[in-house]
GROMACS .gro file of C-alpha atoms in nm:
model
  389
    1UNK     CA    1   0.488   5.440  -0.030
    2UNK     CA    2   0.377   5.369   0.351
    3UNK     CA    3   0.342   4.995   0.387
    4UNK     CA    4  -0.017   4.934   0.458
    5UNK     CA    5  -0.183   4.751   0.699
    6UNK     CA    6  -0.470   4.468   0.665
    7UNK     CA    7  -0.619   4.186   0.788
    8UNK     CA    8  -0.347   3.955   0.650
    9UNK     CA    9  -0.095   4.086   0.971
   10UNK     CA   10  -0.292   3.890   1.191
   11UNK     CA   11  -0.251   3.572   0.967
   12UNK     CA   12   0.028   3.309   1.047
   13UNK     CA   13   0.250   3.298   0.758
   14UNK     CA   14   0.253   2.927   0.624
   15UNK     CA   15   0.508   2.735   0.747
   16UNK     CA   16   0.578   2.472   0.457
   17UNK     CA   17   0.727   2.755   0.235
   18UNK     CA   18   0.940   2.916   0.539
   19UNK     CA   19   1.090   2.542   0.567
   20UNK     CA   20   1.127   2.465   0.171
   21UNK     CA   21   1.328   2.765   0.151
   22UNK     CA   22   1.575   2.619   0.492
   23UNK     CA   23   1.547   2.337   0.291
   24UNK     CA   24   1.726   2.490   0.015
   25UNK     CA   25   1.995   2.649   0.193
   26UNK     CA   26   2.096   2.318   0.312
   27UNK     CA   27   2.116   2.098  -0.016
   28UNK     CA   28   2.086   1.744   0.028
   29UNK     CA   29   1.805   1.739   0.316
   30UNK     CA   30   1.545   1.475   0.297
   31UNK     CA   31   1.205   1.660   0.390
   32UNK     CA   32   0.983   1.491   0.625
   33UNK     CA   33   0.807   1.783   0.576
   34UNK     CA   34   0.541   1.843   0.368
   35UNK     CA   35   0.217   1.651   0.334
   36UNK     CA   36   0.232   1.490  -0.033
   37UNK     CA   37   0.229   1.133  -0.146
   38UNK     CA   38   0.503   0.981  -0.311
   39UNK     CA   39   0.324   0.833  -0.631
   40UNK     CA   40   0.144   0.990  -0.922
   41UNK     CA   41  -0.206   0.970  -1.048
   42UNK     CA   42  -0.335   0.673  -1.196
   43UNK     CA   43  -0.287   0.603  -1.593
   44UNK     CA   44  -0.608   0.615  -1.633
   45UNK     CA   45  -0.601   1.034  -1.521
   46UNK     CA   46  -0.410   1.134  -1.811
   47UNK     CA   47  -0.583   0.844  -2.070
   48UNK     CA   48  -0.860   1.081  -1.983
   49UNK     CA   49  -0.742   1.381  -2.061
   50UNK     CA   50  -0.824   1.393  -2.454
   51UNK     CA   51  -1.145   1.351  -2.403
   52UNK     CA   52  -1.115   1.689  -2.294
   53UNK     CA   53  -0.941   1.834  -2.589
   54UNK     CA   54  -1.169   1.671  -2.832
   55UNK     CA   55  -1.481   1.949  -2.691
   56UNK     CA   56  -1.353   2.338  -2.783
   57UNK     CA   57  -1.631   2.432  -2.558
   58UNK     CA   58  -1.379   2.340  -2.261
   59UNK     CA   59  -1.190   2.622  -2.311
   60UNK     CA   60  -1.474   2.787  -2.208
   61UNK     CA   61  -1.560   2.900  -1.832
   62UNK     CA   62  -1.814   2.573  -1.708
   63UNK     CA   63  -2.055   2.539  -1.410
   64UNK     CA   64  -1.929   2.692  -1.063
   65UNK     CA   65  -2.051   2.373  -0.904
   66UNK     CA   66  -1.835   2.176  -1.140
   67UNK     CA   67  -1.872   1.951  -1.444
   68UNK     CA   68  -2.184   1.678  -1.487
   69UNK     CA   69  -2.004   1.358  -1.556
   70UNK     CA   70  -1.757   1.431  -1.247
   71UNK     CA   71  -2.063   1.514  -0.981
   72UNK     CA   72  -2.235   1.193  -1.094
   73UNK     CA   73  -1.906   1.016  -1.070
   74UNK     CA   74  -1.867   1.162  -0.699
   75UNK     CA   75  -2.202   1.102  -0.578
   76UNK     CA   76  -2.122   0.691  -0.672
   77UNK     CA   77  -1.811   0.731  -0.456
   78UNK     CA   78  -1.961   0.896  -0.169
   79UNK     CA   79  -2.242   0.620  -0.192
   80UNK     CA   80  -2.034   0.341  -0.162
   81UNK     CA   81  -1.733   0.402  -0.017
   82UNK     CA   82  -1.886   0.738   0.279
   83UNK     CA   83  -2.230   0.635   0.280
   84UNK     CA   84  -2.345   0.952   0.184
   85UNK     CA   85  -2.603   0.991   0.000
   86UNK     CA   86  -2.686   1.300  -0.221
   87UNK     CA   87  -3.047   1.346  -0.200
   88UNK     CA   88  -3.237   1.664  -0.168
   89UNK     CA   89  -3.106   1.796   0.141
   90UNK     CA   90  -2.698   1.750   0.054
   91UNK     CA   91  -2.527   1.869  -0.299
   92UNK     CA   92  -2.197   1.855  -0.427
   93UNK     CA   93  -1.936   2.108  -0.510
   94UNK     CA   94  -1.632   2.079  -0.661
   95UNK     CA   95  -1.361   2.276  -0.572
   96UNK     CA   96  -0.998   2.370  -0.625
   97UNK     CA   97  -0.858   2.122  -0.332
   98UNK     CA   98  -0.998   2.075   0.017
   99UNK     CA   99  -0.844   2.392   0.120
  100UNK     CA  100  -1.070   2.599  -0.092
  101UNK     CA  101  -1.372   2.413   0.010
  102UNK     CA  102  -1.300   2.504   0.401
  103UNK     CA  103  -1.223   2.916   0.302
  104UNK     CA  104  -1.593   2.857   0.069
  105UNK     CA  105  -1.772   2.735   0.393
  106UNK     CA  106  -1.691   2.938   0.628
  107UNK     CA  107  -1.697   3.210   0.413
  108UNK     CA  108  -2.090   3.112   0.356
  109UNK     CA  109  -2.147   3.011   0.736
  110UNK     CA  110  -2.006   3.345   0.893
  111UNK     CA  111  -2.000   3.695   0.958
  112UNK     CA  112  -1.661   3.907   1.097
  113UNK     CA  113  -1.616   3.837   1.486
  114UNK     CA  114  -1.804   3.485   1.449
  115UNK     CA  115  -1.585   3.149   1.631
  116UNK     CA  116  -1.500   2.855   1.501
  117UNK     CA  117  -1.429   2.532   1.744
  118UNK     CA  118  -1.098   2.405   1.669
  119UNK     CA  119  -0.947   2.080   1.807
  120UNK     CA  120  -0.619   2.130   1.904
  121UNK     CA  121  -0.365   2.050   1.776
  122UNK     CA  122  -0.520   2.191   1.466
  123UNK     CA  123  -0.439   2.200   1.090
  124UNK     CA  124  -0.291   2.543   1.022
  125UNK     CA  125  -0.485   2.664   0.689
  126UNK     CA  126  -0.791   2.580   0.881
  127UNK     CA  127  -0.667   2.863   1.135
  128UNK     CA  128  -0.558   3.065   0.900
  129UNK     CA  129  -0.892   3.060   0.683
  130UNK     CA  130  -1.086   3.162   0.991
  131UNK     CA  131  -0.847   3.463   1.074
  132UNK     CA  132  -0.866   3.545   0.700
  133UNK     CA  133  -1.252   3.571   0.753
  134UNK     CA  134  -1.268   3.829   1.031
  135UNK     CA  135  -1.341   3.537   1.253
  136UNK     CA  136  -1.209   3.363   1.619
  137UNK     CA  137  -1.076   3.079   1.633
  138UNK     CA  138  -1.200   2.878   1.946
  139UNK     CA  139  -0.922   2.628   2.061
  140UNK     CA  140  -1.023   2.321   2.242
  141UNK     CA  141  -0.752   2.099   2.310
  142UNK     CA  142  -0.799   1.679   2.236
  143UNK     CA  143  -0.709   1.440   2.522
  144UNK     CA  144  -0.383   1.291   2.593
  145UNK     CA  145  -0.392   1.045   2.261
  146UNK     CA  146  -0.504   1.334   2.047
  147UNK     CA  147  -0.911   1.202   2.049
  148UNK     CA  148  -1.195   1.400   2.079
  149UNK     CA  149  -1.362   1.527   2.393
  150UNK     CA  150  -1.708   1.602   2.358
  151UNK     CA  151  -1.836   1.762   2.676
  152UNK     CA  152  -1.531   1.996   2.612
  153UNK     CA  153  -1.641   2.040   2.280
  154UNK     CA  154  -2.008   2.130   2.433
  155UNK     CA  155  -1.882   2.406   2.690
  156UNK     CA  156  -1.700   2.590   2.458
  157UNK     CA  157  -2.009   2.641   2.240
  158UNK     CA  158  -2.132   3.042   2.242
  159UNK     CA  159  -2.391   3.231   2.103
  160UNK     CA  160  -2.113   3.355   1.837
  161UNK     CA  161  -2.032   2.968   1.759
  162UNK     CA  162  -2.117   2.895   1.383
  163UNK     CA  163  -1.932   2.573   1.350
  164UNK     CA  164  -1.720   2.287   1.460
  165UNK     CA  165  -1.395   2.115   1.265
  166UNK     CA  166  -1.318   1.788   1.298
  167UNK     CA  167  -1.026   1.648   1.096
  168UNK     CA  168  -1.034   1.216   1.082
  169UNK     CA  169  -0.785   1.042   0.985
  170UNK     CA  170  -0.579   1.378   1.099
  171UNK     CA  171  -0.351   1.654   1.042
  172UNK     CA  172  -0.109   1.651   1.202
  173UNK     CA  173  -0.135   1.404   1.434
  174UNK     CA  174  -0.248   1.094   1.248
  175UNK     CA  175  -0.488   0.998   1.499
  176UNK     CA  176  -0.857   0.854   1.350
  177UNK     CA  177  -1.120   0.977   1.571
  178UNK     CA  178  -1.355   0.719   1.741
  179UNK     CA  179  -1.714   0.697   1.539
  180UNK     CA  180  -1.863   0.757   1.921
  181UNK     CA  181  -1.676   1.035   1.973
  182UNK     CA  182  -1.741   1.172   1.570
  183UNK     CA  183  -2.149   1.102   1.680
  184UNK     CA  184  -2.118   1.309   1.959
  185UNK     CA  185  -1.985   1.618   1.851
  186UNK     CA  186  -2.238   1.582   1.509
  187UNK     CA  187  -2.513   1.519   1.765
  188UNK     CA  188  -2.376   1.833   1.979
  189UNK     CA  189  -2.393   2.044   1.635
  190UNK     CA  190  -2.744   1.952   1.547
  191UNK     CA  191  -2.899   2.020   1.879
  192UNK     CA  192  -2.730   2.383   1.915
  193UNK     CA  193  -2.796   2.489   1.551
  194UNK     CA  194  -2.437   2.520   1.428
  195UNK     CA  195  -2.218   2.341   1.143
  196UNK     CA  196  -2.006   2.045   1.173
  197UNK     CA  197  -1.718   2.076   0.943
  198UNK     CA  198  -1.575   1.712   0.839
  199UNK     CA  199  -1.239   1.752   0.690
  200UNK     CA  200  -1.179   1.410   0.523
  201UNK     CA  201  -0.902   1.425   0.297
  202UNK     CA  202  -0.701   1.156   0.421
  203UNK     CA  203  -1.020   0.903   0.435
  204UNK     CA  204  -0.798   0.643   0.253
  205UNK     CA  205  -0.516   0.624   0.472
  206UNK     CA  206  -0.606   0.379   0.752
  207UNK     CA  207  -0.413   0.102   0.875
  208UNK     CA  208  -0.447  -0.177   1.125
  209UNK     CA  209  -0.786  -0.239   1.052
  210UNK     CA  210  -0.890   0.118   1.174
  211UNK     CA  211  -1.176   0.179   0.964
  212UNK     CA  212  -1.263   0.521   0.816
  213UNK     CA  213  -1.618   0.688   0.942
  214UNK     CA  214  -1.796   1.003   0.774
  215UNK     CA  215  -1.990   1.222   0.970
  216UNK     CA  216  -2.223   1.285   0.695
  217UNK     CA  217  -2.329   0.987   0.661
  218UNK     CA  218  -2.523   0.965   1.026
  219UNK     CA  219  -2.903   1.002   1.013
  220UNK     CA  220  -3.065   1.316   0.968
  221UNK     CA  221  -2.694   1.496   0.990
  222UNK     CA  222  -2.679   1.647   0.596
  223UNK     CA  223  -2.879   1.940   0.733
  224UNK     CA  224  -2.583   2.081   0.878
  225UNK     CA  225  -2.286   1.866   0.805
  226UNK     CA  226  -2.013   2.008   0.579
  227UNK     CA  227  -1.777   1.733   0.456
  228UNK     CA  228  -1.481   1.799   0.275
  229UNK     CA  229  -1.259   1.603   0.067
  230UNK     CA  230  -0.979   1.571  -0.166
  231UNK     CA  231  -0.799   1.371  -0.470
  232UNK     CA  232  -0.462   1.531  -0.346
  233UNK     CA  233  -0.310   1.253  -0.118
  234UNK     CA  234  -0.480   0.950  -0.208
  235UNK     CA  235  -0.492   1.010  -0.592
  236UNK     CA  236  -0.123   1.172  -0.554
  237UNK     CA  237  -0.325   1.500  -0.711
  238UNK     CA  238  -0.129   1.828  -0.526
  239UNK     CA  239  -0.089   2.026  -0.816
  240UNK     CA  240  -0.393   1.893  -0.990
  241UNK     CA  241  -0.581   2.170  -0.704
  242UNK     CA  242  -0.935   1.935  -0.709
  243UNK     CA  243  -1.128   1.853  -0.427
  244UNK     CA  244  -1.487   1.867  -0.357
  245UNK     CA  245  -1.762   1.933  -0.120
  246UNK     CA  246  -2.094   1.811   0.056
  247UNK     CA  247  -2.280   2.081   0.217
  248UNK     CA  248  -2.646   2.109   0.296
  249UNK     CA  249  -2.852   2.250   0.011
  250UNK     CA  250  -2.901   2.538   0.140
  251UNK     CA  251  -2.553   2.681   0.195
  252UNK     CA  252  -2.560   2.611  -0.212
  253UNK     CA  253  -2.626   2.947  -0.345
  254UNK     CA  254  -2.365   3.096  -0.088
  255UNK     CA  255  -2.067   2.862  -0.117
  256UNK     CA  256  -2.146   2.935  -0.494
  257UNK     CA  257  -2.118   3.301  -0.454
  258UNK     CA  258  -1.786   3.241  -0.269
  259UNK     CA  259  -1.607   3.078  -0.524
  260UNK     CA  260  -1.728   3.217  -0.845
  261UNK     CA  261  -1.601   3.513  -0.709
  262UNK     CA  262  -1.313   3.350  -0.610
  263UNK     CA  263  -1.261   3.085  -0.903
  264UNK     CA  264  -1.496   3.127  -1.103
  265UNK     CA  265  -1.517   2.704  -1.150
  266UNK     CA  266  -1.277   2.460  -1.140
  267UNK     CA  267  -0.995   2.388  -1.357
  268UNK     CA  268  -1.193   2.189  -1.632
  269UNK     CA  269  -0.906   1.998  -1.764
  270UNK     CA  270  -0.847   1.851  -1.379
  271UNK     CA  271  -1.171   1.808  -1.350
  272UNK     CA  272  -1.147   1.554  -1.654
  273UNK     CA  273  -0.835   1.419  -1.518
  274UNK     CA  274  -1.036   1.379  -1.186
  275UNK     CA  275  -1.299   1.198  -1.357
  276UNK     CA  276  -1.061   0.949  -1.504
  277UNK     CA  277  -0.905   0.876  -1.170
  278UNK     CA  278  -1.186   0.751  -1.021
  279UNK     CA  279  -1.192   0.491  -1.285
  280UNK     CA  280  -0.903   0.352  -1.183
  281UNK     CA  281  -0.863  -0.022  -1.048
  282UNK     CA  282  -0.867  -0.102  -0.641
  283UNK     CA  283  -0.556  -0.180  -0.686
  284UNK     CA  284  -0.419   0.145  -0.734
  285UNK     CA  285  -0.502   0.267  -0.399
  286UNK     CA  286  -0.411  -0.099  -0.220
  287UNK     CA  287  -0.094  -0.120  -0.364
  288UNK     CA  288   0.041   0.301  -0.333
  289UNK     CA  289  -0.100   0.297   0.061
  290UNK     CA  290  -0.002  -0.045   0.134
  291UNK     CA  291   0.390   0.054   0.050
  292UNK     CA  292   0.309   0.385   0.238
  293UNK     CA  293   0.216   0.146   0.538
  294UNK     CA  294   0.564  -0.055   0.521
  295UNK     CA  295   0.689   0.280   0.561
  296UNK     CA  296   0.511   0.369   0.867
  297UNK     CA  297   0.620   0.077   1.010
  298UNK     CA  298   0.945   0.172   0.931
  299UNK     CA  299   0.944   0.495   1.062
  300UNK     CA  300   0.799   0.355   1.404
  301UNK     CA  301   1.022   0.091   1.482
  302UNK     CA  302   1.313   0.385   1.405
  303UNK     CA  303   1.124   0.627   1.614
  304UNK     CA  304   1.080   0.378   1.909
  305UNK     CA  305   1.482   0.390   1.970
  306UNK     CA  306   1.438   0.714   2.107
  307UNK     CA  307   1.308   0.622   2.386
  308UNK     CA  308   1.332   0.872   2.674
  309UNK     CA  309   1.398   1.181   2.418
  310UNK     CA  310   0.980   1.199   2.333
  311UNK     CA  311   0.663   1.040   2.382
  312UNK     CA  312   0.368   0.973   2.061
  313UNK     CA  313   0.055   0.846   2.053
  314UNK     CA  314  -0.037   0.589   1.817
  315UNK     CA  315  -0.164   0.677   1.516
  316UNK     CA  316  -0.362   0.481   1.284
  317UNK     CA  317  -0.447   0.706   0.964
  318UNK     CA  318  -0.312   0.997   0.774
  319UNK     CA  319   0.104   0.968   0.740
  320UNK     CA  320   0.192   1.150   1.006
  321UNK     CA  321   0.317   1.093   1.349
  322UNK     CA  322   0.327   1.414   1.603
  323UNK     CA  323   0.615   1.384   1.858
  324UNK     CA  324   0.638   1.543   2.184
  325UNK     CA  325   1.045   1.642   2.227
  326UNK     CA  326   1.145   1.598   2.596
  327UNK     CA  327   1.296   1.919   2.577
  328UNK     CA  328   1.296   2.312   2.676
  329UNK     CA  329   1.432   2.389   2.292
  330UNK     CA  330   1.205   2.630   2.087
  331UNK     CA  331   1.032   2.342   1.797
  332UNK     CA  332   1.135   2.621   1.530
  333UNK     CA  333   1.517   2.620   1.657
  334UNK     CA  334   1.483   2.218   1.695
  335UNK     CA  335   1.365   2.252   1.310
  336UNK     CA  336   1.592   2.434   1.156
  337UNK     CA  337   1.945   2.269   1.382
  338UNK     CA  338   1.804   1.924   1.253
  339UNK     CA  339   1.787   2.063   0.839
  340UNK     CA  340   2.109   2.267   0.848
  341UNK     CA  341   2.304   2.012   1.109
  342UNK     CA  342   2.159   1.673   1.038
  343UNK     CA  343   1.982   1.771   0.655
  344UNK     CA  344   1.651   1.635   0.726
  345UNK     CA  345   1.343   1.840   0.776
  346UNK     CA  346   1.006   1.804   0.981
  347UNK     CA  347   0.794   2.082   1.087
  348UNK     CA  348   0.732   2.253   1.407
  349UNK     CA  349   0.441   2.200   1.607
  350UNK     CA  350   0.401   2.547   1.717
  351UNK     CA  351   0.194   2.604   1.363
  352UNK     CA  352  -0.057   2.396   1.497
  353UNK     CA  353  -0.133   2.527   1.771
  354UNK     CA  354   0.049   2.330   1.999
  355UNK     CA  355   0.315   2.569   2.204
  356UNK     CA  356   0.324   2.441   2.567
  357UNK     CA  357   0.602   2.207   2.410
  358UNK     CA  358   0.797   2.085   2.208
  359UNK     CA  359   0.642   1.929   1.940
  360UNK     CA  360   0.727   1.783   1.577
  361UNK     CA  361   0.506   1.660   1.308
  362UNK     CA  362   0.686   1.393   1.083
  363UNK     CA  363   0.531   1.313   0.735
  364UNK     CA  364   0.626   0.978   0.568
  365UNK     CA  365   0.380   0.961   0.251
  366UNK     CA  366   0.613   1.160   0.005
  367UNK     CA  367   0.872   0.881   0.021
  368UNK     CA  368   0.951   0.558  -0.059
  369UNK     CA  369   1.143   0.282   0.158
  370UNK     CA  370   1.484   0.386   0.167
  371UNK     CA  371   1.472   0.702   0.106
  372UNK     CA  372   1.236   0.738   0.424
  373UNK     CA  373   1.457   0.511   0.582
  374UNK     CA  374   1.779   0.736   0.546
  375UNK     CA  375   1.560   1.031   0.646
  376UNK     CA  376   1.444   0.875   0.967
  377UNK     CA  377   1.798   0.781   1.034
  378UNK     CA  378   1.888   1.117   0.998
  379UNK     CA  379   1.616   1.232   1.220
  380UNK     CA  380   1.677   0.964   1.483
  381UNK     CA  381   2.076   1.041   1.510
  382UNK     CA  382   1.920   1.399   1.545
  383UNK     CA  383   1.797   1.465   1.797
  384UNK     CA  384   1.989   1.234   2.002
  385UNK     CA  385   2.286   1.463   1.909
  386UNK     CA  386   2.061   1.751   1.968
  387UNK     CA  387   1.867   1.708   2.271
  388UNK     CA  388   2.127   1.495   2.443
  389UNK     CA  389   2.383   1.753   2.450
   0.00000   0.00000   0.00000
């Protein structure tokens, strides 16, 4: 049969599963790879989970929006921790991650050959979702410590322009974006008539005081504000596939189309699962991201011996820091010398965007101290053996 052509040739192919499978060729690599967290769900996610076997009506296909108890158990969050309020301009949806959430709004927000602003460097599935769509991504690139620029943001606005995506704390760079700067662009989207896309899903994951800021929470914004989040990092939910949306009420009937079509409605028995993980104790989060922090400070001190061999911004959210390799190497080649020479993985910046460099995104979340810390000395020893010669 003739192989076919579609719109998926013009999609990136996703680079975590192109690295896993390096990864496996070379047994024994520590993967500062992929964007997980090291810990699991709370106890009280699976104490929660017969309360969904007790109801045979679960088994059944429930609302598209998702389940009562866990929109009413959102809406608190958002309340007091986002300072969002769900009133009659906003709703909730839950959906199957974050990820599904972005492909459901601009899916409801576009039509083929519409743009979509992205900062640069940008998170890959975002770029992917828009190419997916029949849609151009617009790439405006962040200043030289990865923070917004506004004015920039402004010019690149066109009659085609439907939305623009911020990501804070972010992928991949770490960086948490000034609530100025976050004001600005929201203010820039409500005077021209298009979206602002929040991705949030590493809102937890601050550190040196940096405090986390939601767009939707500025006056008058839930009109066109999309906010996205997740229970994936902080609630150490990957699999689990639940994250949830705010969008203006009336995207609803739109974004609902999208992913009953899609989904239909979200797993039920992670949606219980969900629900019993936001009962758990403050000290669940404080204690998981305050070892993740001891291991960002790890990974910094080990990065700062390379001095010379890169240059990185500080970075105060997310688990990531985004390196800039003094060198004329390909990132993909750099990549896959450091798994198969050196067994440790990161991933190439070139699938975000960034390709008038070399540039490396290292993720620390999915490991704990000294397992991080032999992976960093691996990546360390590296690229001085690399680069240097």
């Amino acid at each position: 049969m003739e192989s076919l052509t579609s719109r998926m040739q013009a999609v990136q192919s996703p680079i975590i599963p192109v690295v896993g499978e390096l990864i496996k060729n070379s047994p024994g690599t520590i993967s500062l790879g992929q964007g997980v967290v090291y810990y699991n769900p709370p106890p009280e996610a699976r104490e929660f989970l017969p309360k969904f076997f007790v109801e045979p009506t679960n088994n059944l296909y429930k609302s598209v929006e998702g389940i009562p108890p866990l929109l009413t158990a959102l809406a608190g969050k958002l309340q007091a921790f986002n300072n969002i309020e769900i009133n009659g301009e906003n709703c909730i949806v839950v959906t199957a991650g974050s990820n599904m959430g972005f492909m459901n709004a601009i899916l409801a927000i576009t039509n083929p050959g519409d743009e979509i602003i992205l900062n640069t460097p940008y998170y890959f599935n975002h770029e992917m979702a828009i190419a997916m769509a029949g849609c151009r991504a617009v790439l405006v690139a962040t200043d030289e410590n990865y923070q917004l620029r506004p004015e920039t943001t402004a010019k690149a606005i066109t009659s085609k322009t439907r939305a623009v995506v911020t990501i804070s704390p972010n992928n991949p760079t770490g960086v948490v974006y000034s609530e100025a700067a976050l004001r600005q662009v929201n203010q820039i989207c409500g005077d021209r008539g298009i979206y602002h896309i929040s991705d949030e899903a590493y809102e937890y994951f601050t550190y040196n005081g940096v405090k986390h800021v939601s767009p939707g929470a500025f006056g008058n914004s839930s009109k066109y504000t999309i906010s996205l989040f997740s229970l994936s990092k902080a609630y150490g939910f990957a699999s689990w596939r639940i994250g949830y949306m705010v969008i203006p009420k009336h995207l609803f009937v739109a974004v609902k189309k999208v992913q009953d079509t899609i989904l239909i409605c979200p797993p039920v028995i992670s949606q219980y699962a969900a629900l019993g993980a936001l009962q758990a104790k403050a000290e669940y989060l404080q204690s998981n991201i305050g070892a993740i922090a001891q291991v960002r400070q790890l990974v910094l001190d080990s990065l700062n011996r390379l001095q010379g061999l890169y240059s990185i911004t500080p970075a105060n959210g997310a688990f990531y820091f985004f390196l800039k390799v003094n060198t004329q190497m390909d990132a993909f080649e750099l990549v896959k010398r450091l798994i198969q020479e050196h067994k440790v993985a990161v991933i190439p910046g070139t699938t975000f965007g960034m390709d008038d460099g070399c540039y490396l995104r290292v993720a620390y979340g999915a490991l704990q101290k000294e397992t991080a810390k032999e992976g960093i000395e691996r990546l360390v020893q590296g690229l001085e053996t690399i680069v240097r010669s």
